[in-house]
mmCIF file of C-alpha atoms in Angstrom:
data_model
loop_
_atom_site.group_PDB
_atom_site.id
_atom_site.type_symbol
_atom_site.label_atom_id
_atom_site.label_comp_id
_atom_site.label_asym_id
_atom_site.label_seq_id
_atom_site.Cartn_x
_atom_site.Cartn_y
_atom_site.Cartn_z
ATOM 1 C CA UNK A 1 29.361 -35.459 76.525
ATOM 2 C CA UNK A 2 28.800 -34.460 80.223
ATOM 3 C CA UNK A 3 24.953 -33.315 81.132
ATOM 4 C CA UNK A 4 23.721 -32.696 84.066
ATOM 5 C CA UNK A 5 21.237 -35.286 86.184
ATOM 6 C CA UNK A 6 19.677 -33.414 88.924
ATOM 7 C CA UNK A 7 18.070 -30.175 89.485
ATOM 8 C CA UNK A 8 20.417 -29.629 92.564
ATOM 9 C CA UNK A 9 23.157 -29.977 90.560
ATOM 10 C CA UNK A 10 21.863 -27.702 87.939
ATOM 11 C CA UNK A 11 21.912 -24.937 90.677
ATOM 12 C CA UNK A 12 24.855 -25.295 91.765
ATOM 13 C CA UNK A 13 26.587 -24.730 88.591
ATOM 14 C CA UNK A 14 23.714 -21.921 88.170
ATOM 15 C CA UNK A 15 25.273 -20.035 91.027
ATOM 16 C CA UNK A 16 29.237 -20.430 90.094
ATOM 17 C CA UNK A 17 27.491 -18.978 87.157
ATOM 18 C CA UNK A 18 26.479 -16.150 89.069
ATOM 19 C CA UNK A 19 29.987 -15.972 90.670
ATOM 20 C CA UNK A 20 31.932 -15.806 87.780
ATOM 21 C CA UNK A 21 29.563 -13.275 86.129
ATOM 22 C CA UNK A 22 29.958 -11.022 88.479
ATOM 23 C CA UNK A 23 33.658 -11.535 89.001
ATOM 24 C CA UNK A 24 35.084 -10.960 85.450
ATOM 25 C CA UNK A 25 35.235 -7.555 85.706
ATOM 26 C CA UNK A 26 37.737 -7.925 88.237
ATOM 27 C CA UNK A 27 40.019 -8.176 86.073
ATOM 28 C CA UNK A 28 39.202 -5.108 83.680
ATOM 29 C CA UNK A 29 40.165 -3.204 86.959
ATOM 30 C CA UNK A 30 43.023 -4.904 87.250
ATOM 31 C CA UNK A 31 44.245 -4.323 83.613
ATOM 32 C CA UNK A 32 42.969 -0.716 83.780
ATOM 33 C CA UNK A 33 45.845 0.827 85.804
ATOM 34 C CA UNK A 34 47.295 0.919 82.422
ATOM 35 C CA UNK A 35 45.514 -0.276 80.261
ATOM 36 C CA UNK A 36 42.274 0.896 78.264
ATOM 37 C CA UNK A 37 39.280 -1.245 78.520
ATOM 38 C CA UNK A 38 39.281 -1.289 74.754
ATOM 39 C CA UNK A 39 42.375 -2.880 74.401
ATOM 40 C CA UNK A 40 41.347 -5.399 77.458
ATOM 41 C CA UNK A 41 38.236 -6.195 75.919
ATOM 42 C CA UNK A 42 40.189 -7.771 72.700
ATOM 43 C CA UNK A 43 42.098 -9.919 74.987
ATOM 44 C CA UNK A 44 38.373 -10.889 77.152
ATOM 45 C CA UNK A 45 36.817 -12.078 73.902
ATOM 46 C CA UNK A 46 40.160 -14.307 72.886
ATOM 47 C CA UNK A 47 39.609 -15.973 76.356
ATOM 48 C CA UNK A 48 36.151 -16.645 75.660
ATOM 49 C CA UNK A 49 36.975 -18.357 72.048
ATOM 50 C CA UNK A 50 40.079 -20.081 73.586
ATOM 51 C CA UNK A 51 37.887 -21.598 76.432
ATOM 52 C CA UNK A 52 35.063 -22.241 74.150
ATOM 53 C CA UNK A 53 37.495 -24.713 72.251
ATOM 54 C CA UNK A 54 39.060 -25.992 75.690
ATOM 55 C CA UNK A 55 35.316 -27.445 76.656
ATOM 56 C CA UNK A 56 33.969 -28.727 73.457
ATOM 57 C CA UNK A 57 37.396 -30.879 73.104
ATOM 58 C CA UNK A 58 37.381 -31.571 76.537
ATOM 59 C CA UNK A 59 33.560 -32.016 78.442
ATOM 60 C CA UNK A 60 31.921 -31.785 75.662
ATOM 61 C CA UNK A 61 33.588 -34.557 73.415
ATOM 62 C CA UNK A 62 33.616 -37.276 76.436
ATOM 63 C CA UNK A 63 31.630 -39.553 77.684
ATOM 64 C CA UNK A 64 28.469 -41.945 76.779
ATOM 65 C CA UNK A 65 25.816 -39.401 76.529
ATOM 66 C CA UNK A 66 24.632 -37.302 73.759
ATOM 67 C CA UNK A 67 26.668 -36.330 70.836
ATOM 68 C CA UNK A 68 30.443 -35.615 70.593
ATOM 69 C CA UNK A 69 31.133 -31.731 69.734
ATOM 70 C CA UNK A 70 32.780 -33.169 66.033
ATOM 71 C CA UNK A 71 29.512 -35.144 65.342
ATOM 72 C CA UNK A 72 27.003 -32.222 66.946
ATOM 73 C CA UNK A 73 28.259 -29.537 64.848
ATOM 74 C CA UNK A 74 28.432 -31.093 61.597
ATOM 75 C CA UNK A 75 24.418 -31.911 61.878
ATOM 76 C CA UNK A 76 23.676 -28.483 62.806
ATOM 77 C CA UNK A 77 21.385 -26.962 60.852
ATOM 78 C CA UNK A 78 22.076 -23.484 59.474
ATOM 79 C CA UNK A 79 19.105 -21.810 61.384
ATOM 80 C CA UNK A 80 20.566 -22.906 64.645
ATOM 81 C CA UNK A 81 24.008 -21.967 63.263
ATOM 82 C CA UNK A 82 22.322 -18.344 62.853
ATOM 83 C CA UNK A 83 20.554 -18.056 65.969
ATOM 84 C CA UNK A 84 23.468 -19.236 68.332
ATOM 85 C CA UNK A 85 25.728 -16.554 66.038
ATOM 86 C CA UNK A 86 22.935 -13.923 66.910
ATOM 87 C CA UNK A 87 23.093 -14.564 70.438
ATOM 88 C CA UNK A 88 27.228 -14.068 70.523
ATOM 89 C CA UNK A 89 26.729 -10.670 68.484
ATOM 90 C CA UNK A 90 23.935 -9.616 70.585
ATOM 91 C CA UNK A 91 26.025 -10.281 73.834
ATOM 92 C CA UNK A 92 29.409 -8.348 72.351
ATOM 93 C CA UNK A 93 27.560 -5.205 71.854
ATOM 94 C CA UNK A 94 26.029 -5.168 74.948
ATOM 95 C CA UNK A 95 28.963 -6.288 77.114
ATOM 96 C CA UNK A 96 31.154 -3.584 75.147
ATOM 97 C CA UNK A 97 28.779 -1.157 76.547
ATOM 98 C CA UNK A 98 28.774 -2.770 79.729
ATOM 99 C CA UNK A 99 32.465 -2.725 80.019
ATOM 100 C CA UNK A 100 32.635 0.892 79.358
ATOM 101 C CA UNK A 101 30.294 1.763 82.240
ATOM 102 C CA UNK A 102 32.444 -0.179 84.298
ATOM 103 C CA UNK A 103 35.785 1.805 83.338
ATOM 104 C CA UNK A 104 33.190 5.194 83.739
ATOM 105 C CA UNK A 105 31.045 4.376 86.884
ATOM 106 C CA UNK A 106 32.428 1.143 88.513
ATOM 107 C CA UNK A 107 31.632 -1.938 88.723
ATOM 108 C CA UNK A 108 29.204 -1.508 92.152
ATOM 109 C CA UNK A 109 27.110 0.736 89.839
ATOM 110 C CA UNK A 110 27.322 -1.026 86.210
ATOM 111 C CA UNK A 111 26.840 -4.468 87.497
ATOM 112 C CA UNK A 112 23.719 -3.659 89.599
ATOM 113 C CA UNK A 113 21.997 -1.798 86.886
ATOM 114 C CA UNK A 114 22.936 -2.835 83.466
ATOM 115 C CA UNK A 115 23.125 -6.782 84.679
ATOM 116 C CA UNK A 116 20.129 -6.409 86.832
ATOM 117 C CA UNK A 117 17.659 -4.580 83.735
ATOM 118 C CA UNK A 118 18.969 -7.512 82.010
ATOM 119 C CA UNK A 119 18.076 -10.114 84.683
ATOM 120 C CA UNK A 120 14.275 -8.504 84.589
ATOM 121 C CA UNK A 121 13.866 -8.537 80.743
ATOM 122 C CA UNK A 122 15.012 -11.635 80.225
ATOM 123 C CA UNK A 123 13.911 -13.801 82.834
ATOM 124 C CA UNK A 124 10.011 -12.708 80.465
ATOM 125 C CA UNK A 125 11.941 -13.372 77.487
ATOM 126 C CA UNK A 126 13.292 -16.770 78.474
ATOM 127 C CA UNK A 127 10.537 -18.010 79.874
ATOM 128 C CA UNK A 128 7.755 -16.994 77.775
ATOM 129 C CA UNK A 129 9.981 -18.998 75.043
ATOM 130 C CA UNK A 130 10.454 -21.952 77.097
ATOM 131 C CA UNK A 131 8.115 -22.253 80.588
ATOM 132 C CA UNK A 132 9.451 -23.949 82.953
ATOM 133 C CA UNK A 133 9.148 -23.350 86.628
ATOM 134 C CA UNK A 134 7.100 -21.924 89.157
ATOM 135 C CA UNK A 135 5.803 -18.471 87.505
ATOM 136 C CA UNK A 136 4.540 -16.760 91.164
ATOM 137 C CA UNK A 137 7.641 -18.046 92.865
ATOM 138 C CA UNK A 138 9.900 -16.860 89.416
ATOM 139 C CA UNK A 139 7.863 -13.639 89.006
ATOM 140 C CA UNK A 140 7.973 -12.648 92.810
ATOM 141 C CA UNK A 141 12.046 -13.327 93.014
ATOM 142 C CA UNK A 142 12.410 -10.829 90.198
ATOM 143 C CA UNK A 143 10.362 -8.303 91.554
ATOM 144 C CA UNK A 144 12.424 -8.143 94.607
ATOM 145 C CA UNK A 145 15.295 -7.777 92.316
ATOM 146 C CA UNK A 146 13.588 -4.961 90.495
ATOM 147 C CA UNK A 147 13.275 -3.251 93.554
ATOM 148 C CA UNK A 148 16.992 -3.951 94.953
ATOM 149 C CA UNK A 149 18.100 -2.202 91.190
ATOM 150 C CA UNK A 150 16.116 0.522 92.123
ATOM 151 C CA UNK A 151 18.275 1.024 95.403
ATOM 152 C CA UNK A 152 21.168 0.505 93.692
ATOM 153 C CA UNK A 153 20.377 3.377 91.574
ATOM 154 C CA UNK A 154 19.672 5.506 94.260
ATOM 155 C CA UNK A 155 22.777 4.619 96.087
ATOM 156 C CA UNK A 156 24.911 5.485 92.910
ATOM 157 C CA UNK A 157 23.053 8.637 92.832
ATOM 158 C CA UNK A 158 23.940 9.773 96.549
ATOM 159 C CA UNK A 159 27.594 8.940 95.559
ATOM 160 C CA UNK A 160 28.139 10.471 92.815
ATOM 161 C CA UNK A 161 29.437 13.857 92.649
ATOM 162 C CA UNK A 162 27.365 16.715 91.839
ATOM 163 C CA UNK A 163 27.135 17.493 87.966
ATOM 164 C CA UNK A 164 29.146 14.602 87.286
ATOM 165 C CA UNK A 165 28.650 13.657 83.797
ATOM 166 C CA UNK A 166 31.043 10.814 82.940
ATOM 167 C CA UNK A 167 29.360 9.279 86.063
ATOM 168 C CA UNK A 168 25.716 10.089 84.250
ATOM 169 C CA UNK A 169 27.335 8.862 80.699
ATOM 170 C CA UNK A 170 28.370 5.514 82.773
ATOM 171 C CA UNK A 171 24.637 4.745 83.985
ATOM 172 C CA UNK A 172 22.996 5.631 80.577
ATOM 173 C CA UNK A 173 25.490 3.292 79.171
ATOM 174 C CA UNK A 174 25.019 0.446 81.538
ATOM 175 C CA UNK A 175 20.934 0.362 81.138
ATOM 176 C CA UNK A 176 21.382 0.360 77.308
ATOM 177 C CA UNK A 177 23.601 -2.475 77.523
ATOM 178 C CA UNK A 178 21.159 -4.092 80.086
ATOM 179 C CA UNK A 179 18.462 -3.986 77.364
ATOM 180 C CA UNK A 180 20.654 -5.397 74.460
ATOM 181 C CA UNK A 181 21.890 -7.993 76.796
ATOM 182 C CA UNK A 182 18.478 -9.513 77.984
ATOM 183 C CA UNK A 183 17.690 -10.698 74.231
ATOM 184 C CA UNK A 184 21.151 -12.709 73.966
ATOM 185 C CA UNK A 185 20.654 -16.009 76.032
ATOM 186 C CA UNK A 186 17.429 -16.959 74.027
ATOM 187 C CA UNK A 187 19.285 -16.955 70.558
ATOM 188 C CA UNK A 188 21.553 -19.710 71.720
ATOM 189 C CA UNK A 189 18.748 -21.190 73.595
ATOM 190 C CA UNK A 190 17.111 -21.522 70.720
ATOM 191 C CA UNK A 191 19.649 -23.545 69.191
ATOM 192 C CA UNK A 192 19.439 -26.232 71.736
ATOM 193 C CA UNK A 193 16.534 -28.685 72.188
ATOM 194 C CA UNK A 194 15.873 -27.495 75.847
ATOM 195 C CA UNK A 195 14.364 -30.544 76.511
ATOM 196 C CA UNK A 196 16.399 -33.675 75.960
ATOM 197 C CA UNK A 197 20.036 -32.806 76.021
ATOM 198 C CA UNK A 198 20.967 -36.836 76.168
ATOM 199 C CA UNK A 199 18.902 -37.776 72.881
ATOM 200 C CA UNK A 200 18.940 -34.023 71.282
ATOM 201 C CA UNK A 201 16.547 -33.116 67.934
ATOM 202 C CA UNK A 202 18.808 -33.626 65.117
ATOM 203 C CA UNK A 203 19.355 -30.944 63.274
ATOM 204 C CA UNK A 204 19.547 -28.693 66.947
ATOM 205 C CA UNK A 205 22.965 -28.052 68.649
ATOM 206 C CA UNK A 206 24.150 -29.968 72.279
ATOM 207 C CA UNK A 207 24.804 -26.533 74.975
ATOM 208 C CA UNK A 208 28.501 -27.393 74.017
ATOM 209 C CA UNK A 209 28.447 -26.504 70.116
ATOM 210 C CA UNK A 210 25.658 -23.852 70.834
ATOM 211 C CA UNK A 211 28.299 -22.287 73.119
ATOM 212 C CA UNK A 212 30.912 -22.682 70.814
ATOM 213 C CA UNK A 213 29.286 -20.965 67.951
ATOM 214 C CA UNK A 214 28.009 -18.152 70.522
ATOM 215 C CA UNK A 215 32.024 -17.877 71.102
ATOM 216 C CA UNK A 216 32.720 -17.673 67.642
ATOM 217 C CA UNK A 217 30.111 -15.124 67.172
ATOM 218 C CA UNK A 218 31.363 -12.514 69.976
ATOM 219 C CA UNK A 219 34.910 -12.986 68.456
ATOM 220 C CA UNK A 220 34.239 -12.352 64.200
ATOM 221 C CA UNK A 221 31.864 -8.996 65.723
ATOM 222 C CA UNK A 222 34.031 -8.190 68.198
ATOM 223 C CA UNK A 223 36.077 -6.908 64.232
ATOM 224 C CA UNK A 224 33.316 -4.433 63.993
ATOM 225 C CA UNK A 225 32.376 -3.418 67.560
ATOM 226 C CA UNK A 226 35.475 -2.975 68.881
ATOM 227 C CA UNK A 227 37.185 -1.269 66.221
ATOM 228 C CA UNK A 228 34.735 1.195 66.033
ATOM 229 C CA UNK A 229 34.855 1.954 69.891
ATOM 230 C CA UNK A 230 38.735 2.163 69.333
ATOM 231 C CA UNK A 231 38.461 5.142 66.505
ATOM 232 C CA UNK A 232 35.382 6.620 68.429
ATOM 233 C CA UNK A 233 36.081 5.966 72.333
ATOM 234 C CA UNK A 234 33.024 7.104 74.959
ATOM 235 C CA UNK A 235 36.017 9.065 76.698
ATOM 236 C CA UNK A 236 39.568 9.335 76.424
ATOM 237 C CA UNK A 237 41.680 9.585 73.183
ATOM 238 C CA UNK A 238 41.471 7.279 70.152
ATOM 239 C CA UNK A 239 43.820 3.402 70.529
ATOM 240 C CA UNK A 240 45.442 1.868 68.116
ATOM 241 C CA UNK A 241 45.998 -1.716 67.062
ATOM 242 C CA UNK A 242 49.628 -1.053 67.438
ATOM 243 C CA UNK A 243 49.210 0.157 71.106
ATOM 244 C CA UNK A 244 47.391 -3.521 71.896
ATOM 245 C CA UNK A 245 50.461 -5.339 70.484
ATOM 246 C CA UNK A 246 52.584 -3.291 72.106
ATOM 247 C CA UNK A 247 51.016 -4.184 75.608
ATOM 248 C CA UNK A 248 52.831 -6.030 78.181
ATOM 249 C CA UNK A 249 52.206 -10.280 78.189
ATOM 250 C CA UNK A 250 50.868 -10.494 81.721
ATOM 251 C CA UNK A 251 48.524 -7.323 80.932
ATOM 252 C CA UNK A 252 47.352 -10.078 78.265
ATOM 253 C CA UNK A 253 46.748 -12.618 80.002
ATOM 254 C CA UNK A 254 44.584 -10.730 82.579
ATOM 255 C CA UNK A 255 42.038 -10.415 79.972
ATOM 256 C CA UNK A 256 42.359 -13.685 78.516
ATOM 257 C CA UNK A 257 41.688 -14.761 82.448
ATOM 258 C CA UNK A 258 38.826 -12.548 82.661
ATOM 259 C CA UNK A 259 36.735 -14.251 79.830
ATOM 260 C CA UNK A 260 38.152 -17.592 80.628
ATOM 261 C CA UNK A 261 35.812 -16.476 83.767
ATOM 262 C CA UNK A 262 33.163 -15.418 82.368
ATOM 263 C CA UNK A 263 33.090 -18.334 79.545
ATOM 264 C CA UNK A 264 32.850 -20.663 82.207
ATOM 265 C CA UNK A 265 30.094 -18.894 84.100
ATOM 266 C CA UNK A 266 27.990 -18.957 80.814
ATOM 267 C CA UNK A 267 29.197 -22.623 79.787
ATOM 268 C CA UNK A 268 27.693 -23.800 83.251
ATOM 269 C CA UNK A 269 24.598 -21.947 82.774
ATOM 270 C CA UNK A 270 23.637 -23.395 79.244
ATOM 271 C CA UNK A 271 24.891 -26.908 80.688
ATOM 272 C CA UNK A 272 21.829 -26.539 83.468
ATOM 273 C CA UNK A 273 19.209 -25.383 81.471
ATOM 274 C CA UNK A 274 18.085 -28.893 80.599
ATOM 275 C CA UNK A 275 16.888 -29.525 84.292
ATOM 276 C CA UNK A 276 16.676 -26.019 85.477
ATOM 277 C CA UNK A 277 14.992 -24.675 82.430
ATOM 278 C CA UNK A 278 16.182 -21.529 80.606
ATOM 279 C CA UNK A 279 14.619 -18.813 82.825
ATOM 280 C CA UNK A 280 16.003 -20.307 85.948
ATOM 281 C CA UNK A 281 19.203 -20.722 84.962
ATOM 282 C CA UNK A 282 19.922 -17.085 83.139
ATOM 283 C CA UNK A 283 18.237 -15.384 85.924
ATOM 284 C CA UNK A 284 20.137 -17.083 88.973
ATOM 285 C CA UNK A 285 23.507 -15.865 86.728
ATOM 286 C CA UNK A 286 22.149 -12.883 86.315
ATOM 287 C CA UNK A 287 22.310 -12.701 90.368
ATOM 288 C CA UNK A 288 25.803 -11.764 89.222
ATOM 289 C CA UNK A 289 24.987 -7.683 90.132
ATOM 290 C CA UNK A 290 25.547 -8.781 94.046
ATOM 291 C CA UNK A 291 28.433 -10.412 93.343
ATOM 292 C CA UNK A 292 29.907 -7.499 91.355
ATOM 293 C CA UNK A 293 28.505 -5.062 93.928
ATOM 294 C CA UNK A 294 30.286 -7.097 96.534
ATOM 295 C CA UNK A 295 33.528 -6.927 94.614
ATOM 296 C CA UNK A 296 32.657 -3.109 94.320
ATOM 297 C CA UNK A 297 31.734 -2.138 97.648
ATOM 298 C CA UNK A 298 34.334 -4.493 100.406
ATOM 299 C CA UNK A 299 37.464 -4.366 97.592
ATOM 300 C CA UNK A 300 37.232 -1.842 95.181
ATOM 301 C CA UNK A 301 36.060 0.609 98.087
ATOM 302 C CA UNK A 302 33.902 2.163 95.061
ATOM 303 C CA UNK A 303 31.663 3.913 97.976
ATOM 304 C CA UNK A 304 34.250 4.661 100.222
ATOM 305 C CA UNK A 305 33.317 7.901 102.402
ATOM 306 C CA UNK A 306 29.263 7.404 101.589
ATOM 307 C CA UNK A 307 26.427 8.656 103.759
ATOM 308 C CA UNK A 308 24.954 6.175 106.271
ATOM 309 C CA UNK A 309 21.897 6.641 103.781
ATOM 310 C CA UNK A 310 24.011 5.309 100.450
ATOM 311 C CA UNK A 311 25.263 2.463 102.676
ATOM 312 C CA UNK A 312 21.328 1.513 104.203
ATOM 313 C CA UNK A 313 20.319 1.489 100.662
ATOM 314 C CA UNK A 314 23.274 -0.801 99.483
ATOM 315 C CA UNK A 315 22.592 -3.204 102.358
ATOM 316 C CA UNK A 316 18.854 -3.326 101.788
ATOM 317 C CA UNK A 317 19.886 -3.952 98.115
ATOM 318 C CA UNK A 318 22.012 -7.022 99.253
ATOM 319 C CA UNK A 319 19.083 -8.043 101.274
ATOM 320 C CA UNK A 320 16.209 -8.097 98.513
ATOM 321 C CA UNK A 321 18.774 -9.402 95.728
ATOM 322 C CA UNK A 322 19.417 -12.654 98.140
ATOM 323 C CA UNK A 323 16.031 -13.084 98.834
ATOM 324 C CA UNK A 324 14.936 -12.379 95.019
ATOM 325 C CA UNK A 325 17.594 -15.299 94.116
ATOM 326 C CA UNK A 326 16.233 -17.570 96.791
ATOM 327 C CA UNK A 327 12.720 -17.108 95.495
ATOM 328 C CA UNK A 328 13.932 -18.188 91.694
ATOM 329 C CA UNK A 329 15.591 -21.333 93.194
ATOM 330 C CA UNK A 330 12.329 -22.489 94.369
ATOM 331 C CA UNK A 331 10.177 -21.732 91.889
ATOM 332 C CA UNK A 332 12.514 -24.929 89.884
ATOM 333 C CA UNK A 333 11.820 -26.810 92.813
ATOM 334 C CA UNK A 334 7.829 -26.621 92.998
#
C-alpha cells in the first residue's frame, strides 16, 4: 500500500484535507435548488462507500509496503472492526445535523461553528489519546481558532434577521453536531497502530481498511438516521423514498460528487497521521470552516448587504483561523 514518508508531505495532503472538507457542501447547494438535503445526503454517503472501495482496490492494495486491503481486513480484529464502525456512526449523525444547518443557516455560518467546536474538542481528544507534537505551539493555534469561532458567531448574529428562528434552529443545530463530530476521528484512530503504518500491529487495521469500515459504518446508519430525518424533517414537509428515486441522474451524481470530496479529504487525513500524528492531522482538516466560509462569503454571497462591522469581524476571523492553522503546522515540526 501507499504511506506517506515525510512530514511535509503529510501536510500537504493535511491541507487538501482541509480543502475538500470545507468544499463538499458545495454541492448540497448546488443540489438544493431542488432538491432536499435529505434526499442529497443519501446520495453523499453512497459517494463516500463508492470511493471508500475505489482506494482500498486501488492505493491501498499496491505497492511494497504494509499490507494489501484483502490481507489487512481479514486479520482485523473485531474490537478494531467496532471502533472504526463507531467512528462512521458517530460522524453520520453529526454530519446529518451539520448538513441541516447548512440548508437552514448557510454554509459561512455552519461550517465556522459546528466544524470549528469540533476542531477545539477534538484536537484534546486526539491528542490526549495519541501525543504527538508540540502542545504550546498545538494548544496556542487552537486558541486562535477558538477565538476566530467566536467572531464568526458574532458575524452570523449581525446578519441574521431579527427574530429569525430557522436561522437560531440552524446554529443550535450546527454546535450539536460540532460536539458529536469531535469524538468520531479517534474511533477509527483507534483502529490503526498510529505508529508504524509500514509494519502495522497485527490484529490493528492499515488507514485504508480503517477507512473502509468507517465508510461502511456511515452507510448501514445512514438506514436509521436518515430515515428518521425523512419522516421527522427539522423544517419543511415529510420525503419519501419514492421522491429520491424519482430524482433526476445528474441531481445524483452531485451528491455522489460531494462525498467523493469529502471521502478523499478524510482518506488523506488518516493516510498522514502516521508522520503528522492524529491531532495534527484532524485539526489542520478541521481548518475546513475558512474554506467553507470562503465558499460562503465570495460565492454564495451568504452576507451580501452586511454592516462594515459583520464584514471586520469576518475578516479578522480569516485572519486568526490562518494564523491558528499556521501555529498547528509547526507545532509537527518542533
Amino acid at each position: 500500500m501507499f504511506i506517506v514518508n515525510s512530514y511535509t508531505l503529510a501536510i500537504i495532503f493535511c491541507l487538501i484535507t482541509m480543502i475538500c472538507w470545507g468544499s463538499w457542501g458545495n454541492t448540497q447547494k448546488l443540489a438544493s435548488k431542488n432538491w432536499r438535503y435529505e434526499l442529497y445526503y443519501w446520495d453523499y454517503t453512497i459517494g463516500i462507500l463508492l470511493f471508500a472501495l475505489l482506494l482500498v482496490f486501488t492505493l491501498g492494495s499496491f505497492g511494497n509496503a504494509g499490507r494489501g486491503f484483502i490481507e489487512d481486513i481479514q486479520q482485523v480484529n473485531s474490537e478494531n472492526v467496532v471502533s472504526a464502525l463507531i467512528g462512521g456512526i458517530i460522524f453520520n449523525a453529526s454530519n446529518i445535523l451539520l448538513s441541516a444547518s447548512v440548508s437552514i443557516a448557510g454554509m459561512a455560518v455552519a461550517f465556522p461553528l459546528g466544524v470549528g467546536l469540533a476542531l477545539v474538542l477534538g484536537v484534546f481528544i486526539n491528542y490526549f489519546s495519541s501525543p504527538k507534537g508540540d502542545p504550546v505551539w498545538l494548544f496556542t493555534g487552537v486558541v486562535l481558532i477558538v477565538i476566530a469561532i467566536i467572531c464568526n458567531g458574532m458575524a452570523a448574529g449581525k446578519n441574521q434577521k431579527s427574530g429569525s428562528n430557522s436561522s437560531r434552529k440552524g446554529i443550535i443545530l450546527a454546535a450539536i453536531a460540532g460536539i458529536l463530530m469531535s469524538f468520531f476521528y479517534r474511533f477509527v484512530a483507534a483502529a490503526m497502530d498510529l505508529n508504524n503504518f509500514e509494519s502495522p500491529t497485527p490484529g490493528m487495521a492499515t488507514p485504508y481498511t480503517a477507512f473502509f469500515i468507517f465508510a461502511v459504518g456511515i452507510f448501514l446508519s445512514n438506514f436509521v438516521f436518515n430515515t428518521i430525518v425523512m419522516k421527522h424533517p427539522f423544517v419543511g414537509l415529510p420525503v419519501s423514498y419514492k421522491e429520491y428515486f424519482a430524482g433526476k441522474s445528474m441531481t445524483h451524481m452531485v451528491g455522489i460528487l460531494g462525498g467523493c470530496i469529502w471521502g478523499l479529504g478524510t482518506a488523506l487525513s488518516y493516510i498522514a497521521a502516521d508522520k503528522a500524528g492524529a491531532a495534527i492531522s484532524y485539526a489542520l482538516g478541521q481548518g475546513a470552516p475558512m474554506i467553507a466560509a470562503l465558499w460562503g462569503v465570495f460565492i454564495w454571497k451568504e452576507f451580501t448587504g452586511s454592516s462594515k462591522a459583520t464584514n471586520r469581524l469576518l475578516g479578522i476571523m480569516f485572519i486568526l483561523f490562518i494564523t491558528g492553522l499556521s501555529f498547528i503546522v509547526l507545532s509537527g515540526g518542533n
